[in-house]
Amino acid sequence: MGYIKLILTLLFAAYLTSPLWEKPVSGFVDVSFLDQIDAQVIQGFEYLKEQPIIDDLSKKVATIPVRLTMEAGETKYAPVNEVEKPALATPTEGLFSVHNIQIGDNMKIVNAELGKAKRITKNEYGTEWHTYHTDYQNFLMVSFDEGQQVNGLFTNNDLIASSYGFKLNSPKSVVHQALGKPIQYIQKGNVRYLLNSDGEMDTYLIENVYVTVFYDVHEKNTVTAIQIISENMENQKGALYGNTSEELQKGFEFQLFDLTNAARVHHSVPPLKWESKVRVTAYKHSLDMAEQNYFSHTNLAGQSPFDRMTMDNINYSVAGENLAYGQSSSIFAHEGLMNSIGHRKNLLKSDFQLLGVGVAFNEENQPYYTENFYTP
């Protein structure tokens, strides 16, 4: 058994470093036989996942300081980790469903079950999130591939069904007992993207499908959301961040708005109304941070969020601002903000009535998120 582990370890090391030596060697030796070996190495990796991993090609995800302003004149600071969107693969075939919808279901089945989508927005994978809810209850997001089959699912409502026996509000310990040890990274090409390891979420590879389970640290680490993405969908994105566009920018903005309202309704707080004027204020701050390479409520001209609102002729009785930077999607940004007590208070503050979200990208395609809340 020890010899098998040694052989598989050596093969896996050769597989990871193959981009460095295959091309030079191919000039002297026919290396086409390696394609079959690579396939076997990938299968053999499951056998070795308890063994020490090779870190030569790994890339850690940075910890990003996310800040928030709760009310006029009051600012608090809290860290939120930049995490990446987990990869997923093929139909789960009964293992997981969200509102009776599974990976691989046809769009006709979804529409028959859920009706017309409330909103359709571009996501970082190049597909679209179809958002379904009834006044932000029974909230879920569904993505479809070119064949109109479900390739992505997300919900932060009590819509999760699993043959593994956990659901919304299940303790983390139940998830761990059912699914075991989460995976540590996703690899794209020669770059290994390490997954969040601060306990706020776990990602599992289950029958070629990656499932990310989010936890609410303020509710005794119970399940607060789940995301499932097919392998083909994940492979459409060649790196941690997707290709930026005006469509993706608007998609992130409306997705963060909808996620906020779904969380508010789930916690018995009235939903916010979209406010285009303050959205411009939020967007200008995100763009300024992205272009000037800083991250702060106070811009380089010394202006606070409240100064910026006043300059844009926004009259408020109470106002607040949440910032996030580097998260690969609005889903991860929102879940991170909900796990930071100051940001959470802003998101669930019943005094707020209006919200505008502005998103901008820097040269590395990293998104900056600004949420401006207020009540006239």
Coordinates of C-alpha atoms in Angstrom, one line a residue:
M1 CA 0.0 0.0 0.0
G2 CA 2.9 2.3 0.8
Y3 CA 4.4 1.8 -2.6
I4 CA 1.1 2.7 -4.3
K5 CA 1.0 5.9 -2.4
L6 CA 4.6 6.7 -3.3
I7 CA 3.9 6.0 -7.0
L8 CA 0.7 8.1 -7.1
T9 CA 2.4 10.9 -5.3
L10 CA 5.3 11.0 -7.8
L11 CA 2.8 10.8 -10.8
F12 CA 0.8 13.6 -9.3
A13 CA 3.9 15.8 -8.8
A14 CA 4.9 15.1 -12.5
Y15 CA 1.3 15.9 -13.6
L16 CA 1.3 19.3 -11.8
T17 CA 4.7 20.3 -13.1
S18 CA 4.1 19.0 -16.7
P19 CA 3.6 22.5 -18.2
L20 CA 7.3 23.1 -17.2
W21 CA 8.9 20.1 -18.9
E22 CA 6.5 18.5 -21.4
K23 CA 7.1 20.9 -24.2
P24 CA 10.9 20.8 -24.1
V25 CA 10.9 17.0 -23.8
S26 CA 8.4 16.6 -26.7
G27 CA 11.1 17.8 -29.1
F28 CA 13.0 14.5 -28.5
V29 CA 10.4 12.0 -27.3
D30 CA 6.8 11.3 -28.3
V31 CA 4.8 12.3 -25.1
S32 CA 1.3 11.7 -26.4
F33 CA 1.0 8.6 -24.0
L34 CA 0.9 11.1 -21.1
D35 CA -2.7 12.1 -21.9
Q36 CA -3.9 8.7 -20.6
I37 CA -1.6 8.9 -17.6
D38 CA -2.9 12.4 -16.8
A39 CA -6.4 11.0 -16.7
Q40 CA -5.3 8.2 -14.3
V41 CA -3.4 10.7 -12.1
I42 CA -6.5 12.9 -11.7
Q43 CA -8.5 9.8 -10.6
G44 CA -5.7 8.8 -8.3
F45 CA -5.7 12.2 -6.6
E46 CA -8.8 11.3 -4.6
Y47 CA -6.7 8.5 -3.0
L48 CA -4.1 11.0 -2.0
K49 CA -6.2 13.9 -0.8
E50 CA -5.2 13.2 2.8
Q51 CA -1.5 13.4 1.8
P52 CA 0.7 16.6 1.9
I53 CA -0.1 18.8 -1.1
I54 CA 2.4 20.4 -3.4
D55 CA 2.4 24.1 -3.1
D56 CA 4.8 25.2 -5.9
L57 CA 2.0 26.4 -8.1
S58 CA -0.5 27.5 -5.4
K59 CA -1.8 31.0 -5.0
K60 CA -3.4 32.1 -1.8
V61 CA -6.5 34.3 -1.7
A62 CA -5.9 37.6 0.1
T63 CA -7.7 38.7 3.3
I64 CA -9.4 42.0 2.4
P65 CA -10.3 44.6 5.1
V66 CA -13.9 45.5 4.5
R67 CA -15.3 48.6 6.2
L68 CA -18.7 50.0 6.9
T69 CA -20.3 53.2 8.0
M70 CA -23.4 52.5 10.1
E71 CA -24.9 55.9 10.5
A72 CA -23.9 59.5 10.0
G73 CA -20.7 60.1 11.9
E74 CA -20.2 56.5 13.0
T75 CA -17.7 54.2 11.3
K76 CA -16.7 50.7 12.3
Y77 CA -14.1 48.3 10.8
A78 CA -14.2 44.6 10.3
P79 CA -12.3 42.1 8.1
V80 CA -14.0 40.0 5.5
N81 CA -12.1 37.4 3.5
E82 CA -11.9 37.5 -0.2
V83 CA -13.0 34.0 -1.3
E84 CA -13.6 32.5 -4.6
K85 CA -16.4 30.9 -6.2
P86 CA -16.2 27.2 -6.0
A87 CA -16.2 25.0 -9.1
L88 CA -18.9 22.4 -9.8
A89 CA -19.6 19.8 -12.3
T90 CA -22.4 17.5 -13.6
P91 CA -26.0 16.8 -12.5
T92 CA -26.2 15.8 -8.8
E93 CA -29.1 13.4 -9.7
G94 CA -31.1 13.6 -6.6
L95 CA -28.3 14.5 -4.1
F96 CA -29.2 18.2 -3.8
S97 CA -32.2 20.3 -4.9
V98 CA -33.3 23.9 -4.4
H99 CA -37.0 24.4 -4.5
N100 CA -37.2 21.0 -6.3
I101 CA -34.8 22.2 -9.0
Q102 CA -31.6 20.2 -9.6
I103 CA -28.5 20.6 -11.8
G104 CA -29.4 19.2 -15.2
D105 CA -33.1 20.1 -15.1
N106 CA -34.5 21.8 -18.2
M107 CA -35.6 25.4 -18.3
K108 CA -39.1 24.3 -19.1
I109 CA -39.3 22.4 -15.8
V110 CA -38.0 25.4 -13.9
N111 CA -40.4 27.8 -15.4
A112 CA -43.3 25.4 -14.8
E113 CA -42.2 25.1 -11.2
L114 CA -41.3 28.7 -10.5
G115 CA -43.0 30.9 -13.1
K116 CA -41.3 33.9 -14.7
A117 CA -38.0 35.1 -13.4
K118 CA -38.1 38.4 -11.5
R119 CA -34.8 39.5 -12.9
I120 CA -32.1 38.1 -15.3
T121 CA -28.6 39.4 -14.8
K122 CA -25.1 38.5 -16.1
N123 CA -22.8 36.6 -13.8
E124 CA -19.0 36.1 -13.6
Y125 CA -19.2 32.8 -15.5
G126 CA -20.6 34.4 -18.7
T127 CA -24.0 33.0 -18.1
E128 CA -27.0 34.6 -16.4
W129 CA -28.7 34.4 -13.0
H130 CA -32.4 34.0 -13.3
T131 CA -33.8 35.3 -10.0
Y132 CA -37.0 33.9 -8.6
H133 CA -38.9 35.0 -5.5
T134 CA -42.3 36.1 -4.2
D135 CA -41.7 39.5 -2.6
Y136 CA -38.2 38.2 -1.7
Q137 CA -39.6 35.1 0.0
N138 CA -38.6 31.7 -1.5
F139 CA -35.6 33.4 -3.0
L140 CA -33.3 31.5 -5.4
M141 CA -31.1 32.1 -8.4
V142 CA -30.8 29.7 -11.3
S143 CA -28.3 29.6 -14.2
F144 CA -28.8 27.8 -17.5
D145 CA -26.3 26.5 -20.1
E146 CA -26.6 26.8 -23.9
G147 CA -28.8 23.7 -23.9
Q148 CA -31.2 25.4 -21.4
Q149 CA -30.3 23.0 -18.7
V150 CA -29.6 24.1 -15.1
N151 CA -25.9 24.5 -14.5
G152 CA -26.0 26.7 -11.3
L153 CA -28.2 27.2 -8.2
F154 CA -28.1 29.4 -5.2
T155 CA -30.5 30.1 -2.3
N156 CA -30.3 31.7 1.2
N157 CA -33.9 30.5 2.0
D158 CA -35.4 27.3 3.4
L159 CA -35.5 25.7 0.0
I160 CA -32.6 23.2 0.4
A161 CA -33.3 19.5 0.1
S162 CA -30.5 16.9 0.3
S163 CA -30.2 13.1 0.6
Y164 CA -27.3 13.9 3.0
G165 CA -29.9 15.1 5.6
F166 CA -28.9 18.7 6.2
K167 CA -30.9 21.9 5.3
L168 CA -31.1 25.6 6.1
N169 CA -30.3 26.2 9.8
S170 CA -28.6 22.8 10.2
P171 CA -25.5 23.0 12.5
K172 CA -22.1 23.0 10.8
S173 CA -21.3 19.7 12.6
V174 CA -24.2 18.0 10.8
V175 CA -22.8 19.1 7.5
H176 CA -19.3 17.8 8.4
Q177 CA -20.7 14.5 9.7
A178 CA -22.6 14.1 6.4
L179 CA -20.1 15.3 3.9
G180 CA -16.7 14.9 5.6
K181 CA -13.7 17.0 5.0
P182 CA -14.1 19.9 2.6
I183 CA -11.7 20.5 -0.3
Q184 CA -9.0 23.0 0.0
Y185 CA -8.6 24.6 -3.4
I186 CA -9.7 24.9 -7.0
Q187 CA -7.0 24.6 -9.7
K188 CA -7.2 26.5 -13.0
G189 CA -4.3 25.8 -15.3
N190 CA -1.1 26.2 -13.2
V191 CA -2.7 28.3 -10.5
R192 CA -4.2 26.8 -7.4
Y193 CA -6.8 29.1 -5.8
L194 CA -7.1 28.3 -2.1
L195 CA -10.6 28.3 -0.7
N196 CA -11.8 30.2 2.3
S197 CA -10.5 28.6 5.5
D198 CA -11.9 30.9 8.2
G199 CA -14.9 28.7 8.9
E200 CA -17.6 30.8 7.2
M201 CA -18.1 28.3 4.4
D202 CA -17.1 24.8 3.1
T203 CA -16.8 23.5 -0.4
Y204 CA -17.2 19.8 -1.3
L205 CA -16.6 17.8 -4.4
I206 CA -19.5 15.3 -4.6
E207 CA -19.8 13.1 -7.7
N208 CA -18.1 15.7 -9.9
V209 CA -20.2 18.5 -8.4
Y210 CA -18.8 21.2 -6.1
V211 CA -21.2 22.3 -3.5
T212 CA -20.5 25.4 -1.3
V213 CA -22.3 25.6 2.1
F214 CA -22.3 29.0 3.8
Y215 CA -22.6 29.4 7.5
D216 CA -24.0 32.2 9.7
V217 CA -21.4 32.8 12.4
H218 CA -23.9 34.9 14.3
E219 CA -26.5 32.1 14.4
K220 CA -24.2 29.4 16.0
N221 CA -22.6 28.5 12.7
T222 CA -25.7 27.1 11.1
V223 CA -26.3 26.7 7.3
T224 CA -27.4 30.1 5.9
A225 CA -27.1 29.5 2.1
I226 CA -25.9 27.0 -0.5
Q227 CA -24.4 27.4 -4.0
I228 CA -24.0 24.7 -6.7
I229 CA -22.2 25.3 -10.0
S230 CA -21.6 22.7 -12.8
E231 CA -18.0 21.9 -13.9
N232 CA -18.7 23.2 -17.4
M233 CA -19.9 26.5 -15.9
E234 CA -16.8 26.8 -13.7
N235 CA -14.5 25.9 -16.7
Q236 CA -15.9 28.9 -18.6
K237 CA -14.1 31.1 -16.2
G238 CA -10.3 30.8 -16.7
A239 CA -9.3 32.5 -13.4
L240 CA -10.7 33.7 -10.1
Y241 CA -12.3 36.7 -11.7
G242 CA -14.5 36.7 -14.7
N243 CA -14.2 38.9 -17.8
T244 CA -15.5 42.3 -16.9
S245 CA -18.2 44.2 -18.8
E246 CA -20.9 46.7 -18.3
E247 CA -23.4 43.8 -18.2
L248 CA -21.4 42.1 -15.4
Q249 CA -21.1 45.4 -13.5
K250 CA -24.9 45.9 -13.6
G251 CA -25.4 42.2 -12.8
F252 CA -23.3 42.4 -9.6
E253 CA -25.1 45.6 -8.6
F254 CA -28.6 44.1 -8.9
Q255 CA -27.6 40.8 -7.5
L256 CA -26.2 42.4 -4.3
F257 CA -29.4 44.4 -4.0
D258 CA -31.6 41.3 -4.3
L259 CA -29.5 39.3 -1.9
T260 CA -29.7 42.1 0.6
N261 CA -33.5 42.2 0.4
A262 CA -33.8 38.4 0.5
A263 CA -31.8 38.5 3.8
R264 CA -33.8 41.3 5.2
V265 CA -37.1 39.6 4.5
H266 CA -35.7 36.3 5.9
H267 CA -35.0 38.2 9.1
S268 CA -38.4 39.9 9.2
V269 CA -37.1 43.3 8.0
P270 CA -38.9 45.2 5.2
P271 CA -37.1 45.2 1.8
L272 CA -35.4 48.3 0.5
K273 CA -36.2 50.1 -2.6
W274 CA -33.7 50.7 -5.4
E275 CA -32.6 54.3 -5.6
S276 CA -30.8 55.3 -8.8
K277 CA -29.5 58.6 -7.6
V278 CA -27.6 57.1 -4.7
R279 CA -26.5 54.3 -6.9
V280 CA -24.5 56.9 -8.9
T281 CA -22.9 58.1 -5.7
A282 CA -22.0 54.5 -4.8
Y283 CA -20.7 53.7 -8.3
K284 CA -18.5 56.9 -8.4
H285 CA -16.8 55.8 -5.1
S286 CA -16.2 52.3 -6.3
L287 CA -14.7 53.6 -9.5
D288 CA -12.5 56.0 -7.7
M289 CA -11.2 53.3 -5.4
A290 CA -10.6 51.0 -8.4
E291 CA -8.8 53.7 -10.4
Q292 CA -6.8 55.2 -7.6
N293 CA -5.9 51.9 -5.9
Y294 CA -7.2 52.5 -2.4
F295 CA -10.0 51.1 -0.2
S296 CA -11.6 53.4 2.3
H297 CA -14.8 55.2 3.2
T298 CA -12.9 58.4 3.0
N299 CA -11.7 59.2 -0.5
L300 CA -8.3 60.7 -1.3
A301 CA -10.0 64.2 -1.3
G302 CA -10.9 63.6 2.4
Q303 CA -14.6 63.2 1.7
S304 CA -16.8 60.9 3.8
P305 CA -19.8 58.9 2.5
F306 CA -22.0 61.6 3.9
D307 CA -20.0 64.3 2.2
R308 CA -20.4 62.5 -1.1
M309 CA -24.2 62.1 -0.6
T310 CA -24.5 65.8 0.2
M311 CA -22.5 66.8 -2.9
D312 CA -24.9 64.7 -5.0
N313 CA -27.9 66.5 -3.4
I314 CA -29.1 63.5 -1.5
N315 CA -31.0 64.5 1.7
Y316 CA -31.0 61.9 4.4
S317 CA -32.1 61.6 8.0
V318 CA -30.0 58.4 8.5
A319 CA -27.5 56.9 6.1
G320 CA -24.9 54.2 6.0
E321 CA -22.3 52.7 3.7
N322 CA -20.9 49.1 3.3
L323 CA -17.7 48.4 1.2
A324 CA -16.3 45.2 0.0
Y325 CA -13.3 44.5 -2.3
G326 CA -12.0 41.5 -4.1
Q327 CA -14.8 39.0 -3.6
S328 CA -15.3 37.1 -6.9
S329 CA -19.1 37.7 -6.9
S330 CA -21.9 39.5 -5.2
I331 CA -22.9 36.2 -3.5
F332 CA -19.6 35.9 -1.8
A333 CA -19.5 39.6 -1.0
H334 CA -22.9 39.5 0.6
E335 CA -22.3 36.3 2.6
G336 CA -19.1 37.8 3.9
L337 CA -20.8 41.1 4.9
M338 CA -23.5 39.2 6.7
N339 CA -20.9 37.5 8.9
S340 CA -19.4 40.9 9.9
I341 CA -21.5 42.3 12.8
G342 CA -21.2 45.9 11.8
H343 CA -22.0 45.3 8.1
R344 CA -24.8 43.0 9.1
K345 CA -26.4 45.7 11.2
N346 CA -26.4 48.0 8.2
L347 CA -27.9 45.3 5.9
L348 CA -30.7 44.5 8.4
K349 CA -31.3 48.0 9.8
S350 CA -35.0 48.6 9.8
D351 CA -34.5 52.4 9.7
F352 CA -33.2 52.3 6.1
Q353 CA -35.6 52.5 3.2
L354 CA -33.5 53.0 0.1
L355 CA -30.4 51.4 -1.3
G356 CA -28.1 52.0 -4.3
V357 CA -25.2 49.6 -5.2
G358 CA -22.3 50.6 -7.3
V359 CA -19.6 48.2 -8.6
A360 CA -16.4 48.9 -10.5
F361 CA -13.4 46.8 -11.5
N362 CA -9.7 47.5 -11.3
E363 CA -7.2 46.5 -14.0
E364 CA -6.9 43.0 -12.5
N365 CA -10.7 42.5 -12.9
Q366 CA -11.2 42.7 -9.1
P367 CA -14.6 44.2 -8.2
Y368 CA -15.1 47.0 -5.7
Y369 CA -18.6 47.0 -4.1
T370 CA -20.2 50.1 -2.5
E371 CA -23.6 49.9 -0.9
N372 CA -25.2 53.3 0.1
F373 CA -28.2 53.0 2.4
Y374 CA -30.4 55.9 3.5
T375 CA -33.8 57.2 4.5
P376 CA -34.9 60.8 3.5

